[in-house]
Amino acid sequence: MIVTLIVICEVGFWVLLAGGLSLRYLARMPRTGAAVLLLEPVLELILLIATAVDLKNGAHADWKHGLAAVYIGFSVGLGHSTIKWVDQRFAHRFAGGPPPVQPPKYGTARTVHEWKTAGKWVLAAVVAMGLLQAAIWYVGSGDISSLRTWQSKMLWVIGINVVIALSYTIWPKEPKAVESPESDAPDLIKRR
């Protein structure tokens, strides 16, 4: 039941997103579109309640409950930026909006962008770990190894994202140097 509900929530996320943006830009009903988009967190709340009820009714805490916690965590950490990303592209494609904002490519601006992105992933992983820990406490005794496994996976997510952002800090990406046309000429020509 939990896996089915996760799939329903994911499909519901995209249906609400498409519906909200269609109302906002195609039907020219921005308030109604915003109201539909605000229903997105309701999906995560439903999933959280269903998971808690399933555990309360004596279900064995397994990978499905961990996946539900991770899904909710990632919705919290990355949901807003995903909606913003899709909104920019939808507005540009269907409503004559400006081209989507592209992330910076080089230097300090790129480093800051990478740390902000890492922050979103870290937030998602921390929320997931918190929900997993709450489930562990809620279950109390019994086999909670699958929930602990999900927690260790979230530590990997945090570590990988911090390493990526740190690599841009230590080795910032710089634009390629533009070579002058003379640099391709043989040495004899350059001397004249």
Tab-separated table of C-alpha atoms in Angstrom:
chain	number	residue	atom	x	y	z
A	1	MET	CA	0.000	0.000	0.000
A	2	ILE	CA	2.799	2.451	0.874
A	3	VAL	CA	4.610	1.968	-2.450
A	4	THR	CA	1.351	2.509	-4.329
A	5	LEU	CA	0.725	5.667	-2.327
A	6	ILE	CA	4.251	6.931	-3.100
A	7	VAL	CA	3.609	6.390	-6.819
A	8	ILE	CA	0.225	8.141	-6.525
A	9	CYS	CA	1.887	11.079	-4.732
A	10	GLU	CA	4.584	11.365	-7.415
A	11	VAL	CA	2.042	11.250	-10.228
A	12	GLY	CA	-0.163	13.652	-8.275
A	13	PHE	CA	2.769	16.048	-7.897
A	14	TRP	CA	3.213	16.277	-11.669
A	15	VAL	CA	-0.528	16.421	-12.355
A	16	LEU	CA	-0.984	19.273	-9.873
A	17	LEU	CA	2.078	21.020	-11.289
A	18	ALA	CA	0.828	20.749	-14.880
A	19	GLY	CA	-2.694	21.752	-13.832
A	20	GLY	CA	-1.536	24.700	-11.754
A	21	LEU	CA	0.757	26.029	-14.465
A	22	SER	CA	-1.884	25.507	-17.153
A	23	LEU	CA	-4.386	27.473	-15.112
A	24	ARG	CA	-1.820	30.174	-14.433
A	25	TYR	CA	-0.553	30.680	-17.977
A	26	LEU	CA	-2.937	29.108	-20.475
A	27	ALA	CA	-6.264	29.884	-18.795
A	28	ARG	CA	-4.946	33.218	-17.448
A	29	MET	CA	-6.130	32.368	-13.929
A	30	PRO	CA	-3.016	33.035	-11.806
A	31	ARG	CA	-4.745	32.854	-8.403
A	32	THR	CA	-6.470	29.577	-9.184
A	33	GLY	CA	-3.196	28.200	-10.547
A	34	ALA	CA	-1.387	29.236	-7.364
A	35	ALA	CA	-4.099	27.585	-5.261
A	36	VAL	CA	-3.629	24.314	-7.169
A	37	LEU	CA	0.142	24.533	-6.694
A	38	LEU	CA	-0.380	25.056	-2.962
A	39	LEU	CA	-2.083	21.645	-2.823
A	40	GLU	CA	1.294	19.981	-3.487
A	41	PRO	CA	2.283	19.723	0.226
A	42	VAL	CA	-1.049	18.018	0.964
A	43	LEU	CA	0.239	14.978	-0.934
A	44	GLU	CA	3.236	14.654	1.385
A	45	LEU	CA	1.005	15.099	4.424
A	46	ILE	CA	-1.260	12.282	3.221
A	47	LEU	CA	1.758	10.036	2.686
A	48	LEU	CA	3.148	10.871	6.128
A	49	ILE	CA	-0.163	10.107	7.836
A	50	ALA	CA	-0.630	6.863	5.885
A	51	THR	CA	2.875	5.710	6.797
A	52	ALA	CA	2.326	6.479	10.485
A	53	VAL	CA	-1.027	4.665	10.465
A	54	ASP	CA	0.537	1.667	8.724
A	55	LEU	CA	3.260	1.473	11.380
A	56	LYS	CA	0.725	2.034	14.169
A	57	ASN	CA	-1.345	-0.905	12.894
A	58	GLY	CA	1.644	-3.178	13.429
A	59	ALA	CA	3.261	-3.217	10.002
A	60	HIS	CA	6.870	-4.334	9.972
A	61	ALA	CA	9.098	-1.290	9.398
A	62	ASP	CA	10.766	-2.023	6.072
A	63	TRP	CA	12.210	-0.326	2.997
A	64	LYS	CA	8.787	0.993	1.927
A	65	HIS	CA	8.437	3.088	5.064
A	66	GLY	CA	11.984	4.341	4.593
A	67	LEU	CA	11.236	5.226	0.984
A	68	ALA	CA	8.193	7.204	2.100
A	69	ALA	CA	10.347	9.225	4.521
A	70	VAL	CA	12.952	9.838	1.827
A	71	TYR	CA	10.277	10.896	-0.681
A	72	ILE	CA	8.865	13.402	1.799
A	73	GLY	CA	12.342	14.712	2.618
A	74	PHE	CA	13.177	15.223	-1.018
A	75	SER	CA	9.840	16.941	-1.630
A	76	VAL	CA	10.643	19.360	1.191
A	77	GLY	CA	14.218	20.024	0.079
A	78	LEU	CA	13.809	20.022	-3.703
A	79	GLY	CA	10.085	20.495	-4.379
A	80	HIS	CA	10.101	24.295	-4.473
A	81	SER	CA	13.113	24.527	-6.778
A	82	THR	CA	11.606	21.874	-9.071
A	83	ILE	CA	8.363	23.843	-9.308
A	84	LYS	CA	10.308	27.049	-9.981
A	85	TRP	CA	12.397	25.330	-12.678
A	86	VAL	CA	9.314	23.966	-14.460
A	87	ASP	CA	7.433	27.267	-14.016
A	88	GLN	CA	10.166	29.249	-15.811
A	89	ARG	CA	10.196	26.851	-18.734
A	90	PHE	CA	6.386	26.658	-18.946
A	91	ALA	CA	6.051	30.454	-18.863
A	92	HIS	CA	8.691	30.826	-21.578
A	93	ARG	CA	7.219	28.119	-23.817
A	94	PHE	CA	3.499	28.839	-23.479
A	95	ALA	CA	3.111	32.397	-22.189
A	96	GLY	CA	5.856	34.367	-23.906
A	97	GLY	CA	7.849	34.733	-20.712
A	98	PRO	CA	11.549	35.456	-20.609
A	99	PRO	CA	14.006	32.638	-21.257
A	100	PRO	CA	14.669	30.497	-18.184
A	101	VAL	CA	17.456	31.653	-15.909
A	102	GLN	CA	20.548	29.554	-16.507
A	103	PRO	CA	22.964	28.781	-13.679
A	104	PRO	CA	26.249	30.650	-13.802
A	105	LYS	CA	29.046	28.772	-15.547
A	106	TYR	CA	32.220	30.122	-13.990
A	107	GLY	CA	33.977	31.572	-10.991
A	108	THR	CA	32.553	32.546	-7.642
A	109	ALA	CA	29.006	32.722	-8.965
A	110	ARG	CA	29.202	29.057	-10.015
A	111	THR	CA	30.668	28.100	-6.641
A	112	VAL	CA	27.823	29.867	-4.819
A	113	HIS	CA	25.311	28.121	-7.090
A	114	GLU	CA	26.835	24.722	-6.300
A	115	TRP	CA	26.697	25.379	-2.540
A	116	LYS	CA	23.038	26.445	-2.800
A	117	THR	CA	22.257	23.270	-4.733
A	118	ALA	CA	24.131	21.196	-2.172
A	119	GLY	CA	22.177	22.959	0.573
A	120	LYS	CA	18.884	21.855	-0.975
A	121	TRP	CA	20.057	18.243	-1.178
A	122	VAL	CA	21.409	18.366	2.381
A	123	LEU	CA	18.076	19.764	3.614
A	124	ALA	CA	16.248	16.962	1.805
A	125	ALA	CA	18.507	14.315	3.331
A	126	VAL	CA	18.314	15.802	6.844
A	127	VAL	CA	14.506	15.949	6.720
A	128	ALA	CA	14.443	12.342	5.509
A	129	MET	CA	16.831	11.292	8.290
A	130	GLY	CA	14.671	13.075	10.858
A	131	LEU	CA	11.525	11.329	9.632
A	132	LEU	CA	13.365	8.005	9.613
A	133	GLN	CA	14.508	8.600	13.194
A	134	ALA	CA	10.956	9.493	14.218
A	135	ALA	CA	9.780	6.220	12.655
A	136	ILE	CA	12.490	4.333	14.562
A	137	TRP	CA	11.343	5.848	17.836
A	138	TYR	CA	7.708	5.286	16.906
A	139	VAL	CA	8.268	1.597	16.171
A	140	GLY	CA	10.354	1.172	19.304
A	141	SER	CA	11.418	-2.445	19.496
A	142	GLY	CA	11.618	-4.682	16.472
A	143	ASP	CA	13.630	-4.830	13.304
A	144	ILE	CA	14.507	-1.305	12.225
A	145	SER	CA	17.537	-2.216	10.121
A	146	SER	CA	15.919	-1.102	6.858
A	147	LEU	CA	15.235	2.343	8.329
A	148	ARG	CA	18.857	2.584	9.517
A	149	THR	CA	19.993	1.589	6.022
A	150	TRP	CA	18.013	4.490	4.546
A	151	GLN	CA	19.629	6.823	7.087
A	152	SER	CA	23.108	5.732	6.007
A	153	LYS	CA	22.125	6.308	2.363
A	154	MET	CA	21.106	9.843	3.272
A	155	LEU	CA	24.555	10.395	4.796
A	156	TRP	CA	26.004	9.399	1.417
A	157	VAL	CA	23.722	11.926	-0.312
A	158	ILE	CA	24.975	14.645	2.028
A	159	GLY	CA	28.608	13.641	1.562
A	160	ILE	CA	28.445	13.500	-2.230
A	161	ASN	CA	26.786	16.905	-2.503
A	162	VAL	CA	29.235	18.539	-0.095
A	163	VAL	CA	32.178	17.048	-2.006
A	164	ILE	CA	30.816	18.369	-5.316
A	165	ALA	CA	30.318	21.869	-3.886
A	166	LEU	CA	33.718	21.755	-2.186
A	167	SER	CA	35.367	20.783	-5.476
A	168	TYR	CA	33.988	23.960	-7.069
A	169	THR	CA	35.373	25.926	-4.133
A	170	ILE	CA	38.849	24.438	-4.384
A	171	TRP	CA	38.969	24.231	-8.184
A	172	PRO	CA	36.603	26.911	-9.478
A	173	LYS	CA	35.571	26.428	-13.060
A	174	GLU	CA	37.106	29.131	-15.238
A	175	PRO	CA	36.318	30.035	-18.844
A	176	LYS	CA	38.685	28.610	-21.405
A	177	ALA	CA	41.349	31.066	-22.481
A	178	VAL	CA	40.741	32.478	-25.926
A	179	GLU	CA	43.776	31.915	-28.089
A	180	SER	CA	44.847	34.618	-30.484
A	181	PRO	CA	44.948	33.688	-34.181
A	182	GLU	CA	48.714	34.240	-34.141
A	183	SER	CA	49.222	31.392	-31.673
A	184	ASP	CA	48.517	28.845	-34.430
A	185	ALA	CA	51.097	30.359	-36.777
A	186	PRO	CA	54.566	28.833	-37.091
A	187	ASP	CA	57.406	30.433	-35.089
A	188	LEU	CA	58.939	32.003	-38.203
A	189	ILE	CA	55.859	34.036	-38.944
A	190	LYS	CA	55.535	35.192	-35.334
A	191	ARG	CA	59.060	36.670	-35.366
A	192	ARG	CA	58.391	39.082	-38.233
